[in-house]
Amino acid sequence: MHRITLHRPDDWHLHLRDGAMLRAVLPESARHFARAIVMPNLVPPVVTLADAMAYRQRILANLPPGMSFEPLMTLYLTEGTDPSDVERAAASGLVKAVKLYPAGATTNSQSGVRNLDKVMPVLAAMARIGLPLCTHGEVTDPQVDIFDREAVFIDTVLDPLRRRLPELRVVMEHVTTEEGVAYAAEGGDRLAATITTHHLIINRNHILAGGIRPHYYCLPVAKREKHRLALRKAATSGSPRYFLGTDSAPHVDALKEQACGCAGCFTAPNTLSLLAHVFEEEEALDRLEGFVSRHGPAFYGLPANNGTIRLEKRAEPCVWPEKIASDAGPVTVFNPGFPVYWHVVT
Ligand code: DOR
Ligand code: ZN
């Protein structure tokens, strides 16, 4: 198989940022993706329906002429979030999920949740109306090793929460462990997991062996090889529980390449080519469309996109820019470290 045509894909977890960065990175996603679940971790965060509407307008205003792209907005859950505002947000049709950041878990998560009891009225309202909760699934307890934080979150936060509120629809965002994919597999149709492109490609050696590589550092951090293999198996399984959320998370190089560098891999420009490469390696090219174009809309209760996108395997490898320019500074594009021959041709 050297050519594939897919229903136009969506990205179910994307950081578009704001201002100069938004301007620079939005076309990179809009070129290939019809829609994306847009993360709300701006400074200040996107907390209310009014915040989300304003941010949505800023995104649409930055869309280059001739490109179409639908931002699916999310609200950043805080301990002060008003359940009735969340209900109005869902009713607007423009807000598709609420995002749980445990306070301190990742970039701009300081306004996140410290005590889940404080947000139970919001979560109960979401369970009632069917609005999904997207979770950054890591505990923040400094006693817990960073490589164990996802598994501990599942046992001590997510599973108890789902027992308290069995109707709540949950997306385990960017799962990185075999425990994560196993938990998603057993959760029934109210539970799903997104998987990033980079976690299918790198393990923790890529970050740390032979020198520290800041552009491979993201959160949740990439784990051991056995976890990468479990993610590949899940993503290529054809199960509707798993779909693409790139977590493409641009930071300017100056903020990545410093003593305390930011977390995030910028994969929007080359994600589809990389996924075709991975799915071909796993002999699962016929399952790529489910992962990038079908399972996500089905979970969110949306139709798949009408348009299509074509990929073609050529003799020459893809050439991507090493960096894209933004008025805030250069942003390094994720480099898989091997040649990729699958070109996006439309
Ligand atoms: O690597 C990451 N970058 N993980 C996150 O959870 C946040 C993101 C960001 O906003 O930079
Ligand atoms: Zn993210």
PDB file of N, CA and C in Angstrom, residues 40 82 84 113 129 133 146 153 171 182 211 215 222 238 252 254 259 262 279 282 306 313 333 337:
ATOM      1  N   PRO A  40      -6.999  24.792  27.355  1.00  0.00           N
ATOM      2  CA  PRO A  40      -7.290  26.115  27.949  1.00  0.00           C
ATOM      3  C   PRO A  40      -6.201  26.657  28.861  1.00  0.00           C
ATOM      4  N   ASP A  82     -18.055  27.695  38.223  1.00  0.00           N
ATOM      5  CA  ASP A  82     -19.486  27.742  38.532  1.00  0.00           C
ATOM      6  C   ASP A  82     -20.208  26.685  37.678  1.00  0.00           C
ATOM      7  N   SER A  84     -23.207  26.316  36.824  1.00  0.00           N
ATOM      8  CA  SER A  84     -24.198  26.808  35.861  1.00  0.00           C
ATOM      9  C   SER A  84     -23.506  27.423  34.642  1.00  0.00           C
ATOM     10  N   VAL A 113      -6.796  22.079  40.086  1.00  0.00           N
ATOM     11  CA  VAL A 113      -7.553  21.565  41.220  1.00  0.00           C
ATOM     12  C   VAL A 113      -6.613  20.949  42.253  1.00  0.00           C
ATOM     13  N   ILE A 129     -25.232  16.159  32.210  1.00  0.00           N
ATOM     14  CA  ILE A 129     -25.480  16.648  30.841  1.00  0.00           C
ATOM     15  C   ILE A 129     -24.598  15.949  29.805  1.00  0.00           C
ATOM     16  N   LEU A 133     -15.054  15.139  30.695  1.00  0.00           N
ATOM     17  CA  LEU A 133     -13.933  15.674  31.465  1.00  0.00           C
ATOM     18  C   LEU A 133     -12.650  15.139  30.836  1.00  0.00           C
ATOM     19  N   ILE A 146       8.264  10.607  39.300  1.00  0.00           N
ATOM     20  CA  ILE A 146       7.614  11.168  38.101  1.00  0.00           C
ATOM     21  C   ILE A 146       7.212  10.069  37.106  1.00  0.00           C
ATOM     22  N   PHE A 153      -2.123   8.114  39.706  1.00  0.00           N
ATOM     23  CA  PHE A 153      -3.330   8.928  39.463  1.00  0.00           C
ATOM     24  C   PHE A 153      -4.529   8.024  39.175  1.00  0.00           C
ATOM     25  N   VAL A 171     -12.051  11.510  29.340  1.00  0.00           N
ATOM     26  CA  VAL A 171     -10.957  11.228  28.408  1.00  0.00           C
ATOM     27  C   VAL A 171      -9.649  11.260  29.189  1.00  0.00           C
ATOM     28  N   ALA A 182      -4.463  -0.072  29.679  1.00  0.00           N
ATOM     29  CA  ALA A 182      -5.261  -1.177  30.230  1.00  0.00           C
ATOM     30  C   ALA A 182      -6.502  -0.635  30.934  1.00  0.00           C
ATOM     31  N   GLY A 211      23.111  12.325  26.413  1.00  0.00           N
ATOM     32  CA  GLY A 211      22.933  13.781  26.424  1.00  0.00           C
ATOM     33  C   GLY A 211      21.461  14.105  26.627  1.00  0.00           C
ATOM     34  N   HIS A 215      14.045  18.921  23.539  1.00  0.00           N
ATOM     35  CA  HIS A 215      12.870  18.924  22.651  1.00  0.00           C
ATOM     36  C   HIS A 215      12.094  17.611  22.715  1.00  0.00           C
ATOM     37  N   ALA A 222       7.942  10.728  28.689  1.00  0.00           N
ATOM     38  CA  ALA A 222       7.983   9.411  28.034  1.00  0.00           C
ATOM     39  C   ALA A 222       8.582   8.388  29.007  1.00  0.00           C
ATOM     40  N   GLY A 238      -7.310  -0.794  16.649  1.00  0.00           N
ATOM     41  CA  GLY A 238      -8.638  -0.619  16.062  1.00  0.00           C
ATOM     42  C   GLY A 238      -9.716  -0.375  17.112  1.00  0.00           C
ATOM     43  N   VAL A 252       8.876  28.465  22.614  1.00  0.00           N
ATOM     44  CA  VAL A 252      10.042  28.973  21.883  1.00  0.00           C
ATOM     45  C   VAL A 252      11.303  28.272  22.405  1.00  0.00           C
ATOM     46  N   ALA A 254      14.112  29.260  23.335  1.00  0.00           N
ATOM     47  CA  ALA A 254      14.777  29.842  24.512  1.00  0.00           C
ATOM     48  C   ALA A 254      14.192  29.274  25.801  1.00  0.00           C
ATOM     49  N   ALA A 259      18.254  25.896  31.711  1.00  0.00           N
ATOM     50  CA  ALA A 259      18.517  25.010  32.851  1.00  0.00           C
ATOM     51  C   ALA A 259      17.248  24.319  33.327  1.00  0.00           C
ATOM     52  N   CYS A 262      10.929  24.039  29.563  1.00  0.00           N
ATOM     53  CA  CYS A 262       9.486  23.758  29.548  1.00  0.00           C
ATOM     54  C   CYS A 262       9.205  22.399  28.925  1.00  0.00           C
ATOM     55  N   PHE A 279       2.081   3.361  11.905  1.00  0.00           N
ATOM     56  CA  PHE A 279       1.039   2.365  11.618  1.00  0.00           C
ATOM     57  C   PHE A 279       1.527   1.366  10.567  1.00  0.00           C
ATOM     58  N   GLU A 282       3.627  -1.151  12.235  1.00  0.00           N
ATOM     59  CA  GLU A 282       2.807  -2.085  13.024  1.00  0.00           C
ATOM     60  C   GLU A 282       1.859  -2.889  12.139  1.00  0.00           C
ATOM     61  N   ASN A 306     -16.322  15.424   6.498  1.00  0.00           N
ATOM     62  CA  ASN A 306     -16.666  15.041   5.129  1.00  0.00           C
ATOM     63  C   ASN A 306     -15.463  14.994   4.209  1.00  0.00           C
ATOM     64  N   LYS A 313       3.327   7.295  -0.092  1.00  0.00           N
ATOM     65  CA  LYS A 313       4.688   6.886   0.265  1.00  0.00           C
ATOM     66  C   LYS A 313       5.594   7.085  -0.941  1.00  0.00           C
ATOM     67  N   VAL A 333      10.590  21.950  15.573  1.00  0.00           N
ATOM     68  CA  VAL A 333       9.636  20.910  15.171  1.00  0.00           C
ATOM     69  C   VAL A 333      10.164  19.558  15.659  1.00  0.00           C
ATOM     70  N   GLY A 337      14.065  11.466  14.334  1.00  0.00           N
ATOM     71  CA  GLY A 337      15.377  10.833  14.341  1.00  0.00           C
ATOM     72  C   GLY A 337      15.528   9.730  13.314  1.00  0.00           C
TER      73      GLY A 337
END
